[in-house]
Amino acid sequence: MKKSRISLLFGILLTVVGCVKQGEEAKQPNIVFIMSDDHAYQAISAYGHGLNKTPNIDRIADEGAVFTHGYVTNSICAPSRAVMLTGKHSFVNGKVDNLQEFDWNQDNFAKQLQKAGYQTAMIGKIHIDGLPQGFDYSNVLPGQGQYYNPDFIENGEKKRYEGYCTQITTDIALDWLKNKRQQDKPFLMLYHQKAPHRTWMPEKKYLDLFDDTTFTPPANFFDEYENRPVAAEHEMGIFEHMDLVYDLKMLDEEGEIEGKYRGAAQNMYNRMNDEQRAAWDAHYKPLIEEFKSLKPKGKDLALWKFNRYMRDYLATIQSVDDGVGEVLDYLDEAGLAENTIVVYTSDQGFYLGEHGWFDKRFMYEESFRTPILMRYPKEIKPGTVVDELIQNLDFAPTFLDYANTPIPEDIQGESFRKVVSGETEDWRDAIYYTYYEYPGEHNVQRHNGIRTDRYKLIHFYYDSDTWELYDLQEDPTEMNNLYNDPAYIDIQKEMHKKFIEVREKYGDSDELDKENLERFLKKKNIQY
Ligand code: SGN
Ligand code: CA
């Protein structure tokens, strides 16, 4: 009798401890990981460039942290997403370029969070074929997706939605949060926008937003690429390569305006419904007429194109910012804000006229860097500024760290949890970059390199063997290649040494570069 009473007491005690334990687990933070596609940090007002206003994205920084040195490891869409999911460099996770297949069977942080008791969802653009693994719910765009009336693939099943992609993605995310989420579990939601990816098609209500704004191009807009022969080979010039009809919507009925991709432009236009097309026409038809009467040439045409590009690009961001606002408001209303980590980032940066360009790919700052803003009221002080060299490689281990779940040993990124909370200043002094998609669109050579807080060393290879060295303190816009400059020979040597060290640390090598090149050429059926 006595014995059974003791065991009963013991049982009660165990239950109480169990409940506390469960309570603690329930406190694992939720994670809302927001990513957009090709969103330049220059186009987020929290970064202070004065181009546009993004009050909702800025809220994340005001109430949390802004990262001034956030970088990707490979400045292109699908590879960047693969790095973010796996916490491993491209040459390890295998998705080195937009062409290669991604093996969903490998580990990713969403799978780890599922094991740790999370409910997980992937919503919006993923740009990686196959059913996303690690997610209890997925509703994703096939490939690049469409701005107007897009198809989505919900848990493997394709369906078409009527409306504007950015708003639809937000609606799906809110629906998941409100109606599909299990209240008794912590959650991970990847909420990933297609915008502001090319061809920058704004939402109806924002078509006219920047009509009255004249943008001044960056100081190096008319760059002549002196000492940078690889940069000179680019095919991403606003003046030379941006298509009037396809990119800038000068789809005139008479077909007089020259455009290489008129057919593709027509397809995008045809996808709209009558109401959408009426708003579109009301905005673009007068611009087409104006263009035809102005007939800008040379420098005037370059500036005209730059302005048209900026107006559309920034207008698409306004809808992204609205969506962020809707999600943050919901977290407030539902009482979830305190225990939810919110991250805003992009799959890479983007050129807004720097070096005369659009697109990304190069290891130069504007596309190598990416915006990162993060809020977690429990650990991050409002107004925090993080200057350390953080990479998208670090998201996976960081999220696992916050979830108090072990970080698998083969993950290459590092948790920056203690860096953001200010608990440590111990951090890496160099980051590594790789780019592989060449020969290909926009003509950016294969390259790799390292960046420290002050210097950058880049090696372009394939049908070139070119080194570049920059002193970012003296030359932040990277106009002056110092490679073999006698004044920098010691720095050059040091950077070479570090380059070898970093490549060894992550397990990259010339052999791997060669293997990846051969796989790529075979896939593209190119003889080399
Ligand atoms: C498309 C774009 C390119 C862009 C790539 C990669 N052309 O091919 O301009 O560089 O995507 O972008 S388009 O005519 O289809 O718009 S990524 O972000 O998906 O990697
Ligand atoms: Ca992208």
PDB file of C-alpha atoms in Angstrom, residues 58-238:
ATOM      1  CA  ASP A  58      12.117  48.364 -42.267  1.00  0.00           C
ATOM      2  CA  ARG A  59       9.961  47.468 -39.256  1.00  0.00           C
ATOM      3  CA  ILE A  60      11.877  44.187 -38.980  1.00  0.00           C
ATOM      4  CA  ALA A  61      15.137  46.136 -38.670  1.00  0.00           C
ATOM      5  CA  ASP A  62      13.704  48.796 -36.339  1.00  0.00           C
ATOM      6  CA  GLU A  63      12.371  46.158 -33.989  1.00  0.00           C
ATOM      7  CA  GLY A  64      15.359  43.856 -34.510  1.00  0.00           C
ATOM      8  CA  ALA A  65      18.560  43.855 -36.529  1.00  0.00           C
ATOM      9  CA  VAL A  66      19.870  44.982 -39.888  1.00  0.00           C
ATOM     10  CA  PHE A  67      22.898  43.204 -41.370  1.00  0.00           C
ATOM     11  CA  THR A  68      25.295  45.451 -43.257  1.00  0.00           C
ATOM     12  CA  HIS A  69      27.520  42.622 -44.509  1.00  0.00           C
ATOM     13  CA  GLY A  70      25.101  39.868 -45.510  1.00  0.00           C
ATOM     14  CA  TYR A  71      26.362  37.844 -48.502  1.00  0.00           C
ATOM     15  CA  VAL A  72      25.453  34.853 -50.616  1.00  0.00           C
ATOM     16  CA  THR A  73      27.906  32.125 -51.617  1.00  0.00           C
ATOM     17  CA  ASN A  74      26.754  31.913 -55.257  1.00  0.00           C
ATOM     18  CA  SER A  75      24.772  34.805 -56.672  1.00  0.00           C
ATOM     19  CA  ILE A  76      22.039  33.041 -58.568  1.00  0.00           C
ATOM     20  CA  CYS A  77      18.579  31.837 -57.694  1.00  0.00           C
ATOM     21  CA  ALA A  78      18.270  28.070 -57.306  1.00  0.00           C
ATOM     22  CA  PRO A  79      21.845  27.520 -56.064  1.00  0.00           C
ATOM     23  CA  SER A  80      21.310  30.195 -53.449  1.00  0.00           C
ATOM     24  CA  ARG A  81      18.138  28.457 -52.251  1.00  0.00           C
ATOM     25  CA  ALA A  82      19.957  25.124 -52.095  1.00  0.00           C
ATOM     26  CA  VAL A  83      22.692  26.684 -49.947  1.00  0.00           C
ATOM     27  CA  MET A  84      20.095  28.247 -47.693  1.00  0.00           C
ATOM     28  CA  LEU A  85      18.260  24.927 -47.232  1.00  0.00           C
ATOM     29  CA  THR A  86      21.319  22.720 -46.684  1.00  0.00           C
ATOM     30  CA  GLY A  87      23.798  25.077 -45.005  1.00  0.00           C
ATOM     31  CA  LYS A  88      26.380  23.737 -47.462  1.00  0.00           C
ATOM     32  CA  HIS A  89      28.279  25.348 -50.325  1.00  0.00           C
ATOM     33  CA  SER A  90      27.115  24.676 -53.897  1.00  0.00           C
ATOM     34  CA  PHE A  91      30.016  22.309 -54.652  1.00  0.00           C
ATOM     35  CA  VAL A  92      28.879  20.179 -51.684  1.00  0.00           C
ATOM     36  CA  ASN A  93      25.072  20.228 -52.107  1.00  0.00           C
ATOM     37  CA  GLY A  94      25.453  19.750 -55.884  1.00  0.00           C
ATOM     38  CA  LYS A  95      23.156  22.556 -57.070  1.00  0.00           C
ATOM     39  CA  VAL A  96      25.951  24.666 -58.531  1.00  0.00           C
ATOM     40  CA  ASP A  97      23.866  26.430 -61.193  1.00  0.00           C
ATOM     41  CA  ASN A  98      20.227  26.845 -62.233  1.00  0.00           C
ATOM     42  CA  LEU A  99      20.596  23.838 -64.555  1.00  0.00           C
ATOM     43  CA  GLN A 100      21.832  21.034 -62.308  1.00  0.00           C
ATOM     44  CA  GLU A 101      19.376  18.829 -60.482  1.00  0.00           C
ATOM     45  CA  PHE A 102      18.973  19.255 -56.751  1.00  0.00           C
ATOM     46  CA  ASP A 103      18.825  16.068 -54.739  1.00  0.00           C
ATOM     47  CA  TRP A 104      15.903  16.593 -52.372  1.00  0.00           C
ATOM     48  CA  ASN A 105      16.858  13.370 -50.570  1.00  0.00           C
ATOM     49  CA  GLN A 106      19.779  15.105 -48.910  1.00  0.00           C
ATOM     50  CA  ASP A 107      19.337  16.642 -45.495  1.00  0.00           C
ATOM     51  CA  ASN A 108      18.019  20.182 -45.055  1.00  0.00           C
ATOM     52  CA  PHE A 109      17.167  22.328 -42.047  1.00  0.00           C
ATOM     53  CA  ALA A 110      13.412  21.965 -42.559  1.00  0.00           C
ATOM     54  CA  LYS A 111      13.790  18.175 -42.219  1.00  0.00           C
ATOM     55  CA  GLN A 112      15.784  18.706 -39.032  1.00  0.00           C
ATOM     56  CA  LEU A 113      13.129  21.044 -37.646  1.00  0.00           C
ATOM     57  CA  GLN A 114      10.422  18.504 -38.437  1.00  0.00           C
ATOM     58  CA  LYS A 115      12.375  16.005 -36.349  1.00  0.00           C
ATOM     59  CA  ALA A 116      12.544  18.587 -33.586  1.00  0.00           C
ATOM     60  CA  GLY A 117       8.751  18.801 -33.540  1.00  0.00           C
ATOM     61  CA  TYR A 118       8.083  21.679 -35.937  1.00  0.00           C
ATOM     62  CA  GLN A 119       5.270  21.931 -38.434  1.00  0.00           C
ATOM     63  CA  THR A 120       6.776  23.223 -41.665  1.00  0.00           C
ATOM     64  CA  ALA A 121       5.510  25.000 -44.791  1.00  0.00           C
ATOM     65  CA  MET A 122       7.093  26.219 -48.025  1.00  0.00           C
ATOM     66  CA  ILE A 123       5.097  28.884 -49.877  1.00  0.00           C
ATOM     67  CA  GLY A 124       5.919  30.749 -53.092  1.00  0.00           C
ATOM     68  CA  LYS A 125       9.028  30.657 -55.249  1.00  0.00           C
ATOM     69  CA  ILE A 126      11.489  27.831 -54.749  1.00  0.00           C
ATOM     70  CA  HIS A 127      12.817  27.420 -58.311  1.00  0.00           C
ATOM     71  CA  ILE A 128      13.987  23.885 -57.579  1.00  0.00           C
ATOM     72  CA  ASP A 129      12.202  21.051 -59.353  1.00  0.00           C
ATOM     73  CA  GLY A 130      10.593  18.167 -57.513  1.00  0.00           C
ATOM     74  CA  LEU A 131       8.320  18.014 -54.490  1.00  0.00           C
ATOM     75  CA  PRO A 132      10.028  19.978 -51.712  1.00  0.00           C
ATOM     76  CA  GLN A 133      11.122  17.612 -48.931  1.00  0.00           C
ATOM     77  CA  GLY A 134      11.068  18.652 -45.301  1.00  0.00           C
ATOM     78  CA  PHE A 135       7.715  20.418 -45.592  1.00  0.00           C
ATOM     79  CA  ASP A 136       4.355  19.269 -44.257  1.00  0.00           C
ATOM     80  CA  TYR A 137       2.747  21.710 -46.660  1.00  0.00           C
ATOM     81  CA  SER A 138       4.066  23.181 -49.872  1.00  0.00           C
ATOM     82  CA  ASN A 139       2.442  25.527 -52.357  1.00  0.00           C
ATOM     83  CA  VAL A 140       5.070  26.685 -54.792  1.00  0.00           C
ATOM     84  CA  LEU A 141       5.475  28.335 -58.167  1.00  0.00           C
ATOM     85  CA  PRO A 142       6.675  26.121 -60.976  1.00  0.00           C
ATOM     86  CA  GLY A 143      10.088  27.407 -62.150  1.00  0.00           C
ATOM     87  CA  GLN A 144      10.230  31.202 -62.319  1.00  0.00           C
ATOM     88  CA  GLY A 145       6.462  31.580 -61.961  1.00  0.00           C
ATOM     89  CA  GLN A 146       4.234  34.256 -63.499  1.00  0.00           C
ATOM     90  CA  TYR A 147       3.364  37.714 -62.189  1.00  0.00           C
ATOM     91  CA  TYR A 148      -0.240  37.655 -63.419  1.00  0.00           C
ATOM     92  CA  ASN A 149      -2.636  34.747 -62.844  1.00  0.00           C
ATOM     93  CA  PRO A 150       0.138  32.346 -61.838  1.00  0.00           C
ATOM     94  CA  ASP A 151       0.068  28.579 -61.534  1.00  0.00           C
ATOM     95  CA  PHE A 152       1.029  27.098 -58.179  1.00  0.00           C
ATOM     96  CA  ILE A 153       1.796  23.514 -57.211  1.00  0.00           C
ATOM     97  CA  GLU A 154       0.033  22.703 -53.955  1.00  0.00           C
ATOM     98  CA  ASN A 155       1.467  19.553 -52.345  1.00  0.00           C
ATOM     99  CA  GLY A 156       2.371  18.296 -55.827  1.00  0.00           C
ATOM    100  CA  GLU A 157      -0.865  19.338 -57.557  1.00  0.00           C
ATOM    101  CA  LYS A 158      -0.912  22.160 -60.096  1.00  0.00           C
ATOM    102  CA  LYS A 159      -3.601  24.851 -60.081  1.00  0.00           C
ATOM    103  CA  ARG A 160      -4.047  28.338 -61.499  1.00  0.00           C
ATOM    104  CA  TYR A 161      -4.829  31.341 -59.308  1.00  0.00           C
ATOM    105  CA  GLU A 162      -6.462  34.508 -60.563  1.00  0.00           C
ATOM    106  CA  GLY A 163      -4.721  37.694 -59.505  1.00  0.00           C
ATOM    107  CA  TYR A 164      -1.269  39.105 -58.818  1.00  0.00           C
ATOM    108  CA  CYS A 165       1.440  36.685 -57.735  1.00  0.00           C
ATOM    109  CA  THR A 166       2.819  38.666 -54.783  1.00  0.00           C
ATOM    110  CA  GLN A 167      -0.616  39.121 -53.224  1.00  0.00           C
ATOM    111  CA  ILE A 168      -1.573  35.497 -53.900  1.00  0.00           C
ATOM    112  CA  THR A 169       1.614  34.266 -52.215  1.00  0.00           C
ATOM    113  CA  THR A 170       0.798  36.426 -49.187  1.00  0.00           C
ATOM    114  CA  ASP A 171      -2.790  35.138 -49.105  1.00  0.00           C
ATOM    115  CA  ILE A 172      -1.580  31.529 -49.188  1.00  0.00           C
ATOM    116  CA  ALA A 173       0.869  32.264 -46.369  1.00  0.00           C
ATOM    117  CA  LEU A 174      -1.822  33.926 -44.244  1.00  0.00           C
ATOM    118  CA  ASP A 175      -4.248  31.103 -44.937  1.00  0.00           C
ATOM    119  CA  TRP A 176      -1.653  28.601 -43.773  1.00  0.00           C
ATOM    120  CA  LEU A 177      -0.966  30.589 -40.610  1.00  0.00           C
ATOM    121  CA  LYS A 178      -4.655  31.052 -39.823  1.00  0.00           C
ATOM    122  CA  ASN A 179      -6.199  27.791 -40.932  1.00  0.00           C
ATOM    123  CA  LYS A 180      -3.628  25.081 -41.537  1.00  0.00           C
ATOM    124  CA  ARG A 181      -1.239  25.638 -38.657  1.00  0.00           C
ATOM    125  CA  GLN A 182      -1.332  23.245 -35.720  1.00  0.00           C
ATOM    126  CA  GLN A 183      -1.636  25.422 -32.625  1.00  0.00           C
ATOM    127  CA  ASP A 184       0.222  22.913 -30.443  1.00  0.00           C
ATOM    128  CA  LYS A 185       3.441  22.920 -32.457  1.00  0.00           C
ATOM    129  CA  PRO A 186       6.135  25.472 -33.225  1.00  0.00           C
ATOM    130  CA  PHE A 187       6.188  26.296 -36.920  1.00  0.00           C
ATOM    131  CA  LEU A 188       8.570  27.097 -39.736  1.00  0.00           C
ATOM    132  CA  MET A 189       7.139  29.002 -42.683  1.00  0.00           C
ATOM    133  CA  LEU A 190       9.172  29.803 -45.768  1.00  0.00           C
ATOM    134  CA  TYR A 191       7.314  32.676 -47.421  1.00  0.00           C
ATOM    135  CA  HIS A 192       9.167  33.345 -50.670  1.00  0.00           C
ATOM    136  CA  GLN A 193       8.165  35.945 -53.244  1.00  0.00           C
ATOM    137  CA  LYS A 194       8.866  35.844 -56.971  1.00  0.00           C
ATOM    138  CA  ALA A 195       9.102  39.637 -57.107  1.00  0.00           C
ATOM    139  CA  PRO A 196      11.095  41.694 -57.900  1.00  0.00           C
ATOM    140  CA  HIS A 197      12.494  39.222 -60.469  1.00  0.00           C
ATOM    141  CA  ARG A 198      12.684  40.106 -64.149  1.00  0.00           C
ATOM    142  CA  THR A 199      10.526  41.253 -65.989  1.00  0.00           C
ATOM    143  CA  TRP A 200       9.440  43.513 -63.119  1.00  0.00           C
ATOM    144  CA  MET A 201       5.690  43.572 -63.768  1.00  0.00           C
ATOM    145  CA  PRO A 202       4.008  45.813 -61.163  1.00  0.00           C
ATOM    146  CA  GLU A 203       0.668  45.225 -59.501  1.00  0.00           C
ATOM    147  CA  LYS A 204      -2.222  47.250 -60.961  1.00  0.00           C
ATOM    148  CA  LYS A 205      -2.432  49.632 -58.015  1.00  0.00           C
ATOM    149  CA  TYR A 206       1.283  50.473 -58.189  1.00  0.00           C
ATOM    150  CA  LEU A 207       1.703  50.928 -61.932  1.00  0.00           C
ATOM    151  CA  ASP A 208       1.898  54.732 -61.585  1.00  0.00           C
ATOM    152  CA  LEU A 209       3.728  54.889 -58.249  1.00  0.00           C
ATOM    153  CA  PHE A 210       7.048  56.228 -59.541  1.00  0.00           C
ATOM    154  CA  ASP A 211       5.742  58.106 -62.579  1.00  0.00           C
ATOM    155  CA  ASP A 212       6.849  61.448 -61.198  1.00  0.00           C
ATOM    156  CA  THR A 213      10.220  60.325 -59.895  1.00  0.00           C
ATOM    157  CA  THR A 214      13.399  60.855 -61.897  1.00  0.00           C
ATOM    158  CA  PHE A 215      16.204  58.584 -60.761  1.00  0.00           C
ATOM    159  CA  THR A 216      19.859  59.560 -60.887  1.00  0.00           C
ATOM    160  CA  PRO A 217      21.990  56.631 -61.985  1.00  0.00           C
ATOM    161  CA  PRO A 218      24.948  55.477 -59.866  1.00  0.00           C
ATOM    162  CA  ALA A 219      28.261  57.297 -60.510  1.00  0.00           C
ATOM    163  CA  ASN A 220      29.679  54.274 -62.381  1.00  0.00           C
ATOM    164  CA  PHE A 221      26.654  53.838 -64.681  1.00  0.00           C
ATOM    165  CA  PHE A 222      28.821  54.594 -67.726  1.00  0.00           C
ATOM    166  CA  ASP A 223      31.604  52.244 -66.599  1.00  0.00           C
ATOM    167  CA  GLU A 224      34.138  51.406 -69.312  1.00  0.00           C
ATOM    168  CA  TYR A 225      35.605  48.420 -67.410  1.00  0.00           C
ATOM    169  CA  GLU A 226      39.200  49.542 -67.546  1.00  0.00           C
ATOM    170  CA  ASN A 227      41.480  46.793 -66.142  1.00  0.00           C
ATOM    171  CA  ARG A 228      38.475  44.461 -65.861  1.00  0.00           C
ATOM    172  CA  PRO A 229      38.310  42.526 -69.146  1.00  0.00           C
ATOM    173  CA  VAL A 230      35.834  39.925 -67.847  1.00  0.00           C
ATOM    174  CA  ALA A 231      33.374  42.566 -66.659  1.00  0.00           C
ATOM    175  CA  ALA A 232      33.636  44.144 -70.114  1.00  0.00           C
ATOM    176  CA  GLU A 233      32.280  40.926 -71.692  1.00  0.00           C
ATOM    177  CA  HIS A 234      28.985  41.121 -69.759  1.00  0.00           C
ATOM    178  CA  GLU A 235      25.602  40.861 -71.444  1.00  0.00           C
ATOM    179  CA  MET A 236      23.593  42.606 -68.772  1.00  0.00           C
ATOM    180  CA  GLY A 237      23.909  46.242 -69.711  1.00  0.00           C
ATOM    181  CA  ILE A 238      20.828  48.408 -69.251  1.00  0.00           C
TER     182      ILE A 238
END
